[in-house]
Structures are given as C-alpha cells and as structure tokens.
Amino acid sequence: MATPQTGAGDPTRSLELLWRDLSPAQSKPGPKPRLTVDRIVEAAIAVADREGSCFGMRSVSAELGVGAMTIYRYVPGKRELIDLMVDRVGRNDGDESLLEGLDWRARLELLAEGTWEVYDAHPWLLEINQRRPVFGPDSMAGYDFAISAFEGHDLPDREINLVITSIMNLVTGTARQYLMRDSAEEAPLADEREWWAIQEPYLKRAFESGRFRHVQRFSDESAWDATAHQAMRYALERFLDGLAPRMEAVRRKGSEA
Amino acid sequence: MATPQTGAGDPTRSLELLWRDLSPAQSKPGPKPRLTVDRIVEAAIAVADREGSCFGMRSVSAELGVGAMTIYRYVPGKRELIDLMVDRVGRNDGDESLLEGLDWRARLELLAEGTWEVYDAHPWLLEINQRRPVFGPDSMAGYDFAISAFEGHDLPDREINLVITSIMNLVTGTARQYLMRDSAEEAPLADEREWWAIQEPYLKRAFESGRFRHVQRFSDESAWDATAHQAMRYALERFLDGLAPRMEAVRRKGSEA
DNA sequence: CTGAATCGGGTACGTTGTACCCAGTAATAG
DNA sequence: CTATTACTGGGTACAACGTACCCGATTCAG
C-alpha cells in the first residue's frame, strides 16, 4: 500500500460495511465487542485530520486505546477503512429546504462551497486516489442533493451528470493545488512566500536565458496573489456563465427559479 | 513515504538538479559515473508507466541493471526523483508556431488536450500529490506556452493566471476521476460495467428505502455513458463559453485573432 | 608511484500493512 | 451446575518499502 486509495480494496467488503444493518445485533456467544465500526471510522478521521492521509493503522489503534490488530476484527483492511472514511466525511446534515428560495446558480454555488468546506476541514481527502467511486449512504445523499439543484429545469439527465461532475472536478482540482497541508510525518513545508524565495535564484537565471519571454513579462507580483478560494470561485463563475444560456433554454414553464 | 509527492523533499536539491548545468563535467578523480541523472529519470518514468505511481526505487535500479543503492549517488531521494520525473513528462517539443493561425479559444483547447494526453500516457502523474509547484525547465516552458495563448488580448496578468490554473485543474480533476489505471502491485480492478454490477444490489436496496428520490429518477442508462474525454470537453467548453465575452472585451485593436 | 576523491554494491534499520496464533470471555446445550 | 462453542483482544512476526552506512575498487592530480 504505497498510496492511499479508495475503491482499491475488496469492493464487496466495503459496500457491505457502508450499507450495513444498524439494527441491534442478536445475542451471540463470546465477549461483547469493545468497539464499533463507527467509532473506528471516526477515530481514523480524527487521526487523518491530524497526521495527513498517510495516517497509520497503528495510530488509529492507539487513538482508540486498543492493540494494533484489534481494529482488523471490525474492518478488513486499510483500503476498506478509507472507503468508509471518505463516505463519512461527505455526510451533510444540512437541510434540503435551504435550497427552496434559490435559483439554479445559487444552488450550484452552494454545492461547490460545501464541497470546498469539506476539503478545507479534511485536506487528507485530496491525497486519496479514488480508483472507482464507492457509493455509500452519505455520498449517495450528497449526489441526490446535487441533482435536486436542477429541479424546475429540463436539462437532460446526461448533462446534469456532466455538470455535477464538472463542478466537483473543478473544486477538487483547485483544492488539490492549494489546500494540501503539512502532514505530521513530514518536515514542515515552507510557506508560500518562503517557497518562492527558494525558487527565485533559479527562475531568475532561467529568465536571463531568454527562453521564457512570456512568463518574464509577468513582472507584477499582483499577478500571483489570488487566494485558493478566489481561484476556485473564478473557475466556477466562468463555468456557470457558460452554463447559463443552456439552463435558461430548458427552464420549465411556470417555474420562477 | 506513504504517498508519492512532489515538492515534499528538499526543494533546493530538486531545483539544483532540475536546472543543473549540462556542460560536460571537468575531469575528476574516481571512476567514471556509469549513469546519468537523465537516464535514471527516464528509467523511473518507464517503470512508473508500467507499475503505477507506487513504483519502488528498487525497480528503478533493476531497470538500469545496477545495485539498489546506486541511484542514490545521482539523486538525493525518491521525492526529488519524482520532482524530476514530473518536470520531464511535461516536456513538449511541439512547435510554438502551431498556434499561429488559431484564435484564443482553439489555443486553450489545444492546451487542455495536450495536458490530457500527458495524463493519458502517464496516469501515475494523477496519483502524485503536489505539495508545492516545483518549476523546472520543462514545466516552465509549458507555462510560457500557455501564456502565449493570450497574445493579442489585454487580459490582466492576474486573470491570465486564473484562466490557466482553471483549465489545468479542470483537466486534472476529470482525468483523476477517469484515467487512473491498475497498478501492477494491485489486483486488477473490475472494469466499468463489472463495477456497477457489484454495486447494483446495494444501490437497489438503497433506492427502495426512498431516501434518494432524485437519483432514482435517473433510470435511463444513457445518463451515465459519457466517456472520460467527453466529460473533460464538456467542462472545458462551458468554461470557455463563460470566458468568451471577457476575451472579446479585451481584444486588442488591429489583432484579428 | 602515492594520496585522495569518487564510484558501485551489500548489509541493515525503521516503518508500514497485516497474517497468524493464543488465551480469555460469554452465551448456549446438556 | 458444567461443557461446548463462538468470538474477542493482543502479541508476535513477516515482507516490502525508503535509505543510512560501510567497504573495496577505480581513476584522477601531484
């Protein structure tokens, strides 16, 4: 397991756990379990928030105060645990009625901002390589919520999916570029300013070679001072500008939004 | 080193190697080096193309037919090697004159398609977590190329950067979702159809609960049959649609493109 | 030739995920 | 009650990883 991944383990095991029956278990022989899958997932999320995506299974065990191998009684392996974590952080207890008064554009902006906030709270999510989408209850609810933003418009289902995917990718892409944090195991990284100070002598020499005339023209420092969130908003706004005429064209008669 | 990263090692060492002086070395005591940094980087890329992003340093050594530790004479560590690989695969020997007859939109589409092709050829790139952008000669040339697409327009420098970043993130985001491949170390993954067949019973039961009414409405299979490339193109086209009025507004007088 | 610097290779260490074994516990059957 | 049985938590151990370190061989300057 070199790189943390979702959808890389045994999908059946992951799905079984994601959609597991939560009704109280009937009585069985043997000691009562000390842990639950939920507690493990939440502990793992807490550890990942602290240590980054390369959290270790031993850290999760330690967080729960149990032996290293104990959590394997509840979860088949790290990959499946990550599947559970990813679904869990996507949980949104927000009220769907929040969308009521909003038009499609405000709704999609809300969707993007919500996703952004999740990444901001759990930057390790950005380092996870999703092989195949594993749908659990929470991510399914998020997807359902996203589709509901298109109510009152007759955009074809296929295009609705394309729009949702586009927005997600746009948010994820921007977040990945800006939001990755130091993980505990690594030496702390230089901050933005320090980083450019390190590169500067090399870039300066490169510019002097004359090979990069267009970049060279960007002398003004303000060309680079966009924040992460501004970059995301810019991409989103242009995308929605481009979507607008199509949405207007399919607005259902009698719908004011 | 749990997850492969760029910009996580010692940046000075990476930069030193990226911008290293290629003039023939003066004579030194000791045996002639059997390898070069370039050969190592190319071997590492070949291995990663084959084995995925979780390639091992030992595989790179084996590819070159040398001992496991030998490459450490040339490269300080894996993280710095990845910095070199990332810069290298971005190399583009395409002629800048290709842009001559094209308008801004065609140029940006070309930029996106070019990036897409790189990901298609080297999917391990998508699994690399870039902490900070490490600029080398090749990525700098790509950036220079990107800026050149805005010639003939007076878009503010800051917005040019936002547009380039947006397009890159959009392409990367979509590619990440679709283009990740099986790596050698993992069991081969189910293909698309097989994957949904695995999830189907769980999703079916979920729909029966009535919690996901909007998703449920998407009964038609054609809602999901967009290919990876189509998804990228859709996001790109909407973004460019939204950018168009701004580009027209700043078109320089006397420029036909 | 001598001394010094550099090369390649082998050994070994710490960390990772996790397979496996064993002792202890609690519900059930008689 | 006791015996059986299923299940628990914990400890040990292994393979793979990146890489620190050492040593003998090699080739330069003087």
Coordinates of C-alpha atoms (C1' of nucleotides) in Angstrom, one line a residue:
Chain A
M1 CA 0.0 0.0 0.0
A2 CA 2.1 2.9 -1.2
T3 CA -0.6 5.4 -1.9
P4 CA -3.8 5.7 0.0
Q5 CA -6.7 4.7 -2.3
T6 CA -10.4 4.3 -2.4
G7 CA -12.1 1.6 -4.4
A8 CA -8.9 -0.4 -4.4
G9 CA -9.8 -3.0 -1.8
D10 CA -12.4 -5.6 -1.9
P11 CA -15.4 -3.6 -3.0
T12 CA -17.9 -6.1 -1.7
R13 CA -16.5 -5.8 1.8
S14 CA -16.6 -2.0 1.6
L15 CA -20.1 -2.0 0.4
E16 CA -21.2 -4.5 3.0
L17 CA -19.9 -2.2 5.7
L18 CA -21.2 1.0 4.1
W19 CA -24.7 -0.3 3.8
R20 CA -24.5 -2.4 6.9
D21 CA -27.6 -3.1 9.0
L22 CA -27.6 -0.9 12.1
S23 CA -30.3 -2.7 14.0
P24 CA -29.1 -4.1 17.3
A25 CA -27.3 -7.4 16.9
Q26 CA -28.9 -10.5 18.4
S27 CA -27.1 -12.2 21.3
K28 CA -24.1 -14.2 20.3
P29 CA -21.6 -16.2 22.3
G30 CA -18.2 -14.6 23.2
P31 CA -17.3 -11.3 24.7
K32 CA -19.1 -8.2 23.8
P33 CA -17.3 -6.2 21.2
R34 CA -15.5 -3.2 22.7
L35 CA -15.5 -1.2 19.5
T36 CA -17.9 -0.4 16.7
V37 CA -17.2 0.3 13.1
D38 CA -18.5 3.8 13.5
R39 CA -16.1 4.6 16.4
I40 CA -13.2 3.3 14.3
V41 CA -14.1 5.4 11.3
E42 CA -14.4 8.5 13.4
A43 CA -11.1 7.8 15.2
A44 CA -9.5 7.3 11.8
I45 CA -10.8 10.6 10.5
A46 CA -9.6 12.4 13.6
V47 CA -6.1 10.8 13.1
A48 CA -6.1 11.7 9.4
D49 CA -7.1 15.3 10.2
R50 CA -4.1 15.4 12.5
E51 CA -1.5 13.4 10.6
G52 CA -2.5 13.7 7.0
S53 CA -3.5 11.0 4.5
C54 CA -0.6 8.8 5.4
F55 CA -2.0 8.0 8.8
G56 CA -1.1 4.6 10.0
M57 CA -3.3 1.9 11.2
R58 CA -1.3 1.7 14.4
S59 CA -2.2 5.4 15.0
V60 CA -5.9 4.6 14.7
S61 CA -5.5 1.7 17.1
A62 CA -3.6 4.0 19.6
E63 CA -6.3 6.6 19.2
L64 CA -8.8 4.0 20.4
G65 CA -6.6 2.7 23.1
V66 CA -6.6 -0.9 21.7
G67 CA -3.9 -3.2 20.3
A68 CA -2.6 -2.7 16.8
M69 CA -4.5 -5.6 15.3
T70 CA -7.8 -5.2 17.1
I71 CA -9.4 -2.9 14.6
Y72 CA -9.0 -5.7 12.0
R73 CA -11.7 -7.5 13.7
Y74 CA -14.1 -4.8 12.5
V75 CA -12.6 -3.6 9.3
P76 CA -11.0 -5.9 6.7
G77 CA -8.1 -3.5 5.9
K78 CA -6.9 0.0 5.4
R79 CA -8.4 0.4 1.9
E80 CA -11.8 -0.5 3.0
L81 CA -11.5 1.8 6.1
I82 CA -10.6 4.6 3.7
D83 CA -13.7 3.9 1.7
L84 CA -15.7 4.3 4.9
M85 CA -13.9 7.5 5.9
V86 CA -14.5 9.1 2.5
D87 CA -18.2 8.4 2.7
R88 CA -18.4 9.6 6.2
V89 CA -16.8 13.0 5.8
G90 CA -19.2 13.6 2.9
R91 CA -22.1 13.5 5.3
N92 CA -24.1 16.6 5.3
D93 CA -26.9 17.1 7.8
G94 CA -27.9 20.4 6.1
D95 CA -31.5 20.9 5.5
E96 CA -32.5 20.4 1.9
S97 CA -35.1 23.2 2.4
L98 CA -32.2 25.6 2.3
L99 CA -32.4 25.4 -1.5
E100 CA -36.0 26.4 -1.6
G101 CA -35.8 30.0 -2.5
L102 CA -32.6 29.8 -4.6
D103 CA -32.2 29.7 -8.4
W104 CA -30.1 27.0 -10.1
R105 CA -27.0 29.2 -10.0
A106 CA -27.1 29.9 -6.3
R107 CA -27.7 26.2 -5.7
L108 CA -24.8 25.0 -7.6
E109 CA -22.6 27.6 -5.9
L110 CA -23.7 26.3 -2.6
L111 CA -22.9 22.8 -3.8
A112 CA -19.4 23.9 -4.7
E113 CA -18.8 25.8 -1.5
G114 CA -20.0 22.9 0.5
T115 CA -17.5 20.6 -1.2
W116 CA -14.8 23.2 -0.7
E117 CA -15.5 23.3 3.0
V118 CA -15.2 19.5 3.3
Y119 CA -11.8 19.7 1.7
D120 CA -10.8 22.6 3.9
A121 CA -11.8 20.6 7.0
H122 CA -10.2 17.3 5.8
P123 CA -7.4 18.0 3.5
W124 CA -6.2 14.4 3.5
L125 CA -9.2 13.7 1.3
L126 CA -7.3 15.4 -1.5
E127 CA -4.4 13.0 -1.3
I128 CA -6.6 10.0 -1.6
N129 CA -6.6 8.4 -5.0
Q130 CA -10.0 7.2 -5.9
R131 CA -9.8 4.3 -8.3
R132 CA -13.5 3.7 -8.6
P133 CA -16.3 5.6 -6.9
V134 CA -17.6 3.6 -4.0
F135 CA -21.1 4.8 -3.2
G136 CA -22.2 4.7 0.4
P137 CA -25.2 6.3 2.1
D138 CA -23.6 9.6 2.7
S139 CA -22.1 10.1 -0.8
M140 CA -25.3 8.9 -2.3
A141 CA -27.2 11.5 -0.3
G142 CA -24.8 14.2 -1.5
Y143 CA -25.3 13.1 -5.1
D144 CA -29.1 13.2 -4.6
F145 CA -28.7 16.7 -3.1
A146 CA -26.7 17.8 -6.1
I147 CA -29.3 16.5 -8.6
S148 CA -32.1 18.3 -6.7
A149 CA -30.4 21.6 -7.7
F150 CA -31.7 21.1 -11.2
E151 CA -35.4 21.0 -10.3
G152 CA -37.5 23.2 -12.4
H153 CA -35.3 22.7 -15.5
D154 CA -35.5 20.1 -18.1
L155 CA -31.8 19.6 -18.6
P156 CA -31.2 16.1 -19.9
D157 CA -30.1 13.6 -17.2
R158 CA -26.8 13.0 -19.0
E159 CA -26.0 16.7 -19.0
I160 CA -27.0 17.0 -15.3
N161 CA -24.3 14.4 -14.6
L162 CA -21.8 16.2 -16.7
V163 CA -22.5 19.5 -14.9
I164 CA -22.2 17.9 -11.4
T165 CA -19.0 16.1 -12.4
S166 CA -17.5 19.2 -13.8
I167 CA -18.2 21.2 -10.7
M168 CA -16.8 18.6 -8.4
N169 CA -13.7 18.2 -10.5
L170 CA -13.2 21.9 -10.7
V171 CA -13.5 22.2 -6.9
T172 CA -11.3 19.2 -6.3
G173 CA -8.7 20.3 -8.8
T174 CA -8.3 23.7 -7.3
A175 CA -8.4 22.4 -3.7
R176 CA -5.7 19.9 -4.6
Q177 CA -3.4 22.7 -5.8
Y178 CA -3.8 24.9 -2.8
L179 CA -5.1 23.1 0.2
M180 CA -2.7 20.3 0.8
R181 CA -1.3 20.7 4.2
D182 CA 1.8 19.6 6.0
S183 CA 1.3 16.1 7.3
A184 CA 2.8 15.3 10.6
E185 CA 5.3 12.8 9.3
E186 CA 7.0 15.3 7.0
A187 CA 9.1 18.2 7.9
P188 CA 7.0 21.4 7.9
L189 CA 6.9 22.9 4.4
A190 CA 8.0 26.4 3.6
D191 CA 5.1 28.8 3.4
E192 CA 4.1 30.5 0.1
R193 CA 6.5 33.4 0.3
E194 CA 9.4 31.4 1.6
W195 CA 8.8 28.9 -1.2
W196 CA 9.2 31.5 -3.9
A197 CA 12.2 32.9 -2.2
I198 CA 13.8 29.5 -2.6
Q199 CA 13.0 29.2 -6.3
E200 CA 13.8 32.7 -7.1
P201 CA 17.5 32.5 -7.9
Y202 CA 16.9 29.6 -10.3
L203 CA 14.0 31.2 -12.0
K204 CA 15.9 34.5 -12.3
R205 CA 18.7 32.7 -14.1
A206 CA 16.2 30.9 -16.3
F207 CA 14.6 34.2 -17.3
E208 CA 18.0 35.6 -18.2
S209 CA 18.4 32.8 -20.7
G210 CA 15.6 34.4 -22.7
R211 CA 13.8 31.1 -23.2
F212 CA 10.7 32.2 -21.2
R213 CA 9.7 35.6 -22.6
H214 CA 6.0 35.4 -21.9
V215 CA 6.4 34.5 -18.2
Q216 CA 9.1 37.1 -17.9
R217 CA 6.5 39.8 -18.8
F218 CA 4.6 38.9 -15.6
S219 CA 6.7 41.2 -13.6
D220 CA 4.0 42.5 -11.4
E221 CA 3.7 40.5 -8.2
S222 CA -0.1 41.0 -8.0
A223 CA -0.4 38.6 -10.9
W224 CA 0.0 35.8 -8.5
D225 CA -1.8 36.9 -5.4
A226 CA -5.1 35.1 -5.9
T227 CA -6.1 33.0 -3.0
A228 CA -7.1 29.5 -3.2
H229 CA -10.8 30.3 -2.7
Q230 CA -10.7 33.1 -5.3
A231 CA -9.2 30.7 -7.9
M232 CA -12.0 28.2 -7.2
R233 CA -14.6 30.9 -7.5
Y234 CA -13.2 32.2 -10.7
A235 CA -13.3 28.8 -12.4
L236 CA -16.8 28.2 -11.0
E237 CA -18.1 31.6 -12.2
R238 CA -16.8 31.1 -15.7
F239 CA -18.3 27.6 -15.9
L240 CA -21.6 28.8 -14.6
D241 CA -21.6 31.8 -17.1
G242 CA -21.1 29.2 -19.8
L243 CA -23.9 27.0 -18.4
A244 CA -26.4 29.9 -18.0
P245 CA -27.8 30.1 -21.6
R246 CA -28.3 26.3 -21.6
M247 CA -30.2 26.4 -18.3
E248 CA -32.3 29.3 -19.4
A249 CA -33.2 27.4 -22.6
V250 CA -34.6 24.5 -20.6
R251 CA -36.4 26.3 -17.8
R252 CA -39.7 24.7 -17.2
K253 CA -42.7 26.9 -17.8
G254 CA -44.4 28.0 -14.7
S255 CA -41.3 27.7 -12.6
E256 CA -39.9 31.0 -11.3
A257 CA -36.4 29.7 -10.3
Chain B
M1 CA 7.0 7.9 2.4
A2 CA 3.4 6.8 2.3
T3 CA 2.1 8.8 -0.6
P4 CA 4.2 9.8 -3.6
Q5 CA 4.6 13.6 -3.5
T6 CA 6.3 16.4 -5.3
G7 CA 7.7 19.4 -3.6
A8 CA 7.9 17.4 -0.4
G9 CA 11.6 16.7 -0.4
D10 CA 14.5 19.2 -0.1
P11 CA 13.4 21.8 -2.7
T12 CA 17.0 23.1 -3.1
R13 CA 18.3 19.7 -4.1
S14 CA 15.4 19.3 -6.6
L15 CA 16.0 22.7 -8.1
E16 CA 19.7 22.2 -8.3
L17 CA 19.1 19.0 -10.4
L18 CA 16.3 20.5 -12.5
W19 CA 18.4 23.5 -13.5
R20 CA 21.7 21.6 -13.5
D21 CA 24.4 22.6 -15.8
L22 CA 24.6 20.2 -18.7
S23 CA 28.0 21.2 -20.0
P24 CA 30.5 18.3 -19.9
A25 CA 32.0 17.8 -16.5
Q26 CA 35.6 18.6 -15.9
S27 CA 37.8 15.6 -15.1
K28 CA 37.6 14.4 -11.5
P29 CA 39.3 11.6 -9.6
G30 CA 37.4 8.3 -9.2
P31 CA 35.7 6.0 -11.7
K32 CA 33.6 7.5 -14.5
P33 CA 30.0 7.5 -13.5
R34 CA 28.1 4.7 -15.2
L35 CA 24.8 6.5 -15.1
T36 CA 23.4 10.0 -15.6
V37 CA 20.5 11.7 -13.9
D38 CA 18.7 11.8 -17.2
R39 CA 18.9 8.0 -17.7
I40 CA 17.7 7.5 -14.1
V41 CA 14.7 9.8 -14.7
E42 CA 13.8 8.1 -17.9
A43 CA 14.1 4.7 -16.4
A44 CA 11.9 5.8 -13.5
I45 CA 9.3 7.1 -15.9
A46 CA 9.3 3.8 -17.8
V47 CA 8.9 1.9 -14.5
A48 CA 6.1 4.2 -13.3
D49 CA 4.3 3.8 -16.7
R50 CA 4.4 0.1 -16.1
E51 CA 3.9 -0.2 -12.4
G52 CA 2.0 2.9 -11.4
S53 CA 2.8 5.7 -9.1
C54 CA 3.8 3.3 -6.3
F55 CA 6.9 2.2 -8.2
G56 CA 9.8 1.3 -6.0
M57 CA 13.3 2.7 -6.0
R58 CA 14.5 -0.9 -6.3
S59 CA 12.5 -1.3 -9.5
V60 CA 14.3 1.7 -11.0
S61 CA 17.6 0.3 -10.0
A62 CA 16.7 -3.1 -11.5
E63 CA 15.6 -1.4 -14.7
L64 CA 19.0 0.2 -15.0
G65 CA 20.8 -3.1 -14.1
V66 CA 22.5 -1.6 -11.1
G67 CA 22.5 -2.2 -7.3
A68 CA 19.6 -0.9 -5.2
M69 CA 21.6 2.0 -3.7
T70 CA 23.5 3.1 -6.7
I71 CA 21.0 5.6 -8.0
Y72 CA 21.3 7.5 -4.7
R73 CA 24.7 8.6 -5.9
Y74 CA 22.8 10.7 -8.5
V75 CA 19.6 11.6 -6.9
P76 CA 19.1 12.5 -3.2
G77 CA 15.9 10.5 -2.7
K78 CA 12.6 9.4 -4.1
R79 CA 10.8 12.7 -3.6
E80 CA 13.4 14.6 -5.5
L81 CA 13.4 12.0 -8.3
I82 CA 9.6 12.5 -8.6
D83 CA 10.1 16.2 -9.0
L84 CA 12.4 15.5 -11.9
M85 CA 10.0 12.9 -13.4
V86 CA 7.1 15.3 -13.2
D87 CA 9.0 18.1 -14.9
R88 CA 10.3 15.7 -17.6
V89 CA 7.0 14.2 -18.7
G90 CA 5.7 17.8 -19.2
R91 CA 8.3 18.3 -21.9
N92 CA 6.8 19.3 -25.1
D93 CA 8.9 19.5 -28.2
G94 CA 5.9 20.8 -30.2
D95 CA 6.4 23.9 -32.3
E96 CA 5.1 27.1 -30.9
S97 CA 4.3 28.2 -34.4
L98 CA 1.4 25.7 -34.4
L99 CA -0.6 28.4 -32.5
E100 CA -0.1 31.0 -35.2
G101 CA -3.3 30.8 -37.1
L102 CA -5.5 29.9 -34.2
D103 CA -7.8 32.1 -32.1
W104 CA -7.6 32.2 -28.3
R105 CA -10.2 29.5 -27.9
A106 CA -8.6 27.0 -30.2
R107 CA -5.3 27.7 -28.4
L108 CA -6.7 27.0 -25.0
E109 CA -8.4 23.8 -26.3
L110 CA -5.1 22.7 -27.6
L111 CA -3.5 23.4 -24.2
A112 CA -6.1 21.3 -22.5
E113 CA -5.9 18.5 -25.0
G114 CA -2.1 18.4 -24.6
T115 CA -2.3 18.1 -20.9
W116 CA -4.9 15.4 -21.3
E117 CA -2.6 13.4 -23.5
V118 CA 0.2 13.6 -20.9
Y119 CA -2.1 12.2 -18.3
D120 CA -3.3 9.5 -20.7
A121 CA 0.3 8.5 -21.4
H122 CA 1.5 8.7 -17.8
P123 CA -1.5 8.1 -15.5
W124 CA 0.8 7.8 -12.4
L125 CA 1.1 11.6 -12.6
L126 CA -2.5 11.7 -11.4
E127 CA -1.6 9.9 -8.2
I128 CA 1.2 12.2 -7.3
N129 CA 0.3 14.7 -4.6
Q130 CA 1.9 18.0 -5.4
R131 CA 2.6 19.9 -2.2
R132 CA 4.2 23.0 -3.8
P133 CA 4.8 23.6 -7.5
V134 CA 8.5 22.9 -8.4
F135 CA 9.3 24.7 -11.5
G136 CA 11.9 23.1 -13.8
P137 CA 12.8 23.9 -17.4
D138 CA 10.1 21.8 -18.9
S139 CA 7.2 22.9 -16.8
M140 CA 8.3 26.5 -17.1
A141 CA 8.3 26.1 -20.9
G142 CA 4.8 24.7 -20.7
Y143 CA 3.7 27.6 -18.6
D144 CA 5.3 30.0 -21.1
F145 CA 3.5 28.3 -23.9
A146 CA 0.2 28.6 -22.0
I147 CA 0.6 32.3 -21.5
S148 CA 1.4 32.8 -25.2
A149 CA -2.2 31.7 -26.0
F150 CA -3.3 35.1 -24.7
E151 CA -1.4 37.2 -27.2
G152 CA -3.5 39.8 -28.9
H153 CA -5.6 40.3 -25.9
D154 CA -5.2 42.6 -22.9
L155 CA -6.5 40.3 -20.3
P156 CA -4.9 41.3 -17.0
D157 CA -2.0 39.1 -16.0
R158 CA -3.8 38.1 -12.9
E159 CA -6.7 36.8 -14.8
I160 CA -4.5 35.0 -17.3
N161 CA -3.1 33.1 -14.4
L162 CA -6.6 32.3 -13.1
V163 CA -7.7 31.0 -16.5
I164 CA -4.6 28.8 -17.0
T165 CA -5.0 27.4 -13.5
S166 CA -8.7 26.8 -14.0
I167 CA -8.1 24.9 -17.2
M168 CA -5.3 22.8 -15.7
N169 CA -7.4 22.0 -12.7
L170 CA -10.4 21.1 -14.8
V171 CA -8.4 18.7 -16.9
T172 CA -6.6 17.2 -13.9
G173 CA -9.7 16.8 -12.0
T174 CA -11.5 15.0 -14.8
A175 CA -8.5 12.9 -15.6
R176 CA -8.2 11.9 -12.0
Q177 CA -11.7 10.6 -11.9
Y178 CA -11.5 8.5 -15.0
L179 CA -7.9 7.8 -16.0
M180 CA -6.5 6.1 -13.0
R181 CA -5.3 2.7 -14.1
D182 CA -4.5 -0.5 -12.4
S183 CA -1.0 -0.5 -11.0
A184 CA 1.0 -3.7 -11.2
E185 CA 1.1 -4.3 -7.4
E186 CA -2.7 -4.3 -7.1
A187 CA -5.1 -7.0 -8.2
P188 CA -6.6 -5.9 -11.5
L189 CA -9.7 -3.8 -10.9
A190 CA -13.1 -4.6 -12.3
D191 CA -14.0 -2.7 -15.4
E192 CA -16.7 -0.1 -15.5
R193 CA -19.6 -2.5 -16.2
E194 CA -18.4 -5.1 -13.8
W195 CA -18.0 -2.4 -11.1
W196 CA -21.6 -1.3 -11.3
A197 CA -22.8 -4.8 -11.3
I198 CA -21.1 -5.2 -8.0
Q199 CA -22.6 -2.1 -6.5
E200 CA -26.1 -2.7 -8.0
P201 CA -27.7 -4.8 -5.3
Y202 CA -26.7 -2.3 -2.6
L203 CA -27.9 0.6 -4.6
K204 CA -31.1 -1.1 -5.5
R205 CA -31.8 -1.7 -1.8
A206 CA -30.9 1.9 -1.1
F207 CA -33.4 3.2 -3.7
E208 CA -36.1 1.0 -2.2
S209 CA -35.7 2.9 1.0
G210 CA -36.9 6.0 -0.8
R211 CA -34.2 8.2 0.6
F212 CA -32.7 9.0 -2.8
R213 CA -35.6 10.1 -5.0
H214 CA -33.7 12.3 -7.3
V215 CA -31.1 9.7 -8.2
Q216 CA -33.8 7.2 -8.6
R217 CA -35.3 9.2 -11.4
F218 CA -32.2 8.6 -13.5
S219 CA -33.4 5.3 -14.7
D220 CA -32.0 5.7 -18.2
E221 CA -28.6 4.1 -18.5
S222 CA -27.6 6.6 -21.1
A223 CA -27.4 9.2 -18.3
W224 CA -24.0 7.7 -17.4
D225 CA -22.4 6.8 -20.6
A226 CA -20.2 9.8 -21.1
T227 CA -16.6 9.0 -21.7
A228 CA -13.8 10.5 -19.8
H229 CA -12.8 12.7 -22.7
Q230 CA -16.3 13.9 -23.3
A231 CA -16.6 14.9 -19.6
M232 CA -13.4 16.9 -19.9
R233 CA -14.6 18.5 -23.1
Y234 CA -17.9 19.4 -21.6
A235 CA -16.4 21.2 -18.6
L236 CA -13.9 22.9 -20.9
E237 CA -16.4 24.1 -23.4
R238 CA -18.7 25.6 -20.7
F239 CA -15.7 27.3 -19.1
L240 CA -14.6 28.7 -22.4
D241 CA -18.2 29.8 -23.2
G242 CA -18.1 31.8 -19.9
L243 CA -14.7 33.2 -20.7
A244 CA -15.6 34.3 -24.2
P245 CA -17.3 37.6 -23.5
R246 CA -14.4 38.6 -21.3
M247 CA -11.9 37.8 -24.0
E248 CA -13.8 39.6 -26.7
A249 CA -14.0 42.7 -24.4
V250 CA -10.2 42.9 -24.2
R251 CA -9.3 42.0 -27.8
R252 CA -6.5 44.3 -28.9
K253 CA -7.4 46.6 -31.8
G254 CA -5.7 45.6 -35.0
S255 CA -5.5 41.9 -34.0
E256 CA -7.6 39.6 -36.0
A257 CA -7.4 36.5 -33.7
Chain C
dC1 C1' 54.2 5.9 -7.6
dT2 C1' 51.3 8.0 -3.8
dG3 C1' 47.2 10.2 -2.0
dA4 C1' 42.7 11.5 -2.5
dA5 C1' 38.3 11.6 -4.2
dT6 C1' 34.6 9.1 -6.1
dC7 C1' 32.2 5.0 -7.7
dG8 C1' 29.0 0.6 -7.2
dG9 C1' 27.3 -2.8 -4.1
dG10 C1' 25.9 -5.1 0.0
dT11 C1' 24.1 -5.0 4.6
dA12 C1' 21.0 -3.5 7.8
dC13 C1' 17.4 -0.5 10.2
dG14 C1' 13.0 1.5 11.0
dT15 C1' 8.3 1.8 9.4
dT16 C1' 4.5 0.1 7.0
dG17 C1' 0.1 -3.1 6.4
dT18 C1' -1.4 -7.3 8.1
dA19 C1' -1.3 -12.9 8.5
dC20 C1' -1.4 -15.8 12.2
dC21 C1' -1.7 -17.8 16.9
dC22 C1' -3.3 -18.0 21.5
dA23 C1' -5.5 -17.0 25.8
dG24 C1' -9.6 -15.2 27.8
dT25 C1' -14.8 -14.5 27.8
dA26 C1' -19.7 -15.1 27.4
dA27 C1' -23.8 -17.3 25.6
dT28 C1' -25.8 -21.7 24.9
dA29 C1' -26.7 -27.1 25.4
dG30 C1' -27.0 -30.7 28.4
Chain D
dC1 C1' -24.1 -26.7 37.5
dT2 C1' -20.6 -28.0 33.6
dA3 C1' -19.0 -28.5 28.8
dT4 C1' -19.0 -26.6 24.4
dT5 C1' -18.6 -23.2 21.1
dA6 C1' -18.0 -18.9 19.0
dC7 C1' -15.9 -14.8 19.3
dT8 C1' -12.9 -11.4 21.4
dG9 C1' -8.2 -8.6 22.1
dG10 C1' -3.3 -8.8 22.0
dG11 C1' 1.2 -10.1 20.8
dT12 C1' 4.5 -11.8 17.5
dA13 C1' 6.3 -11.9 13.1
dC14 C1' 7.0 -11.2 8.0
dA15 C1' 7.5 -9.0 3.6
dA16 C1' 8.1 -4.6 1.3
dC17 C1' 9.5 -0.1 1.5
dG18 C1' 13.0 4.1 1.5
dT19 C1' 17.5 4.8 2.7
dA20 C1' 21.8 5.4 6.2
dC21 C1' 26.1 3.4 6.3
dC22 C1' 30.4 1.0 5.1
dC23 C1' 33.8 -1.1 2.2
dG24 C1' 36.6 -2.4 -1.7
dA25 C1' 37.6 -0.9 -6.4
dT26 C1' 38.7 2.7 -9.6
dT27 C1' 40.9 6.8 -11.6
dC28 C1' 42.3 11.3 -11.2
dA29 C1' 46.3 15.1 -9.6
dG30 C1' 50.8 15.6 -8.0

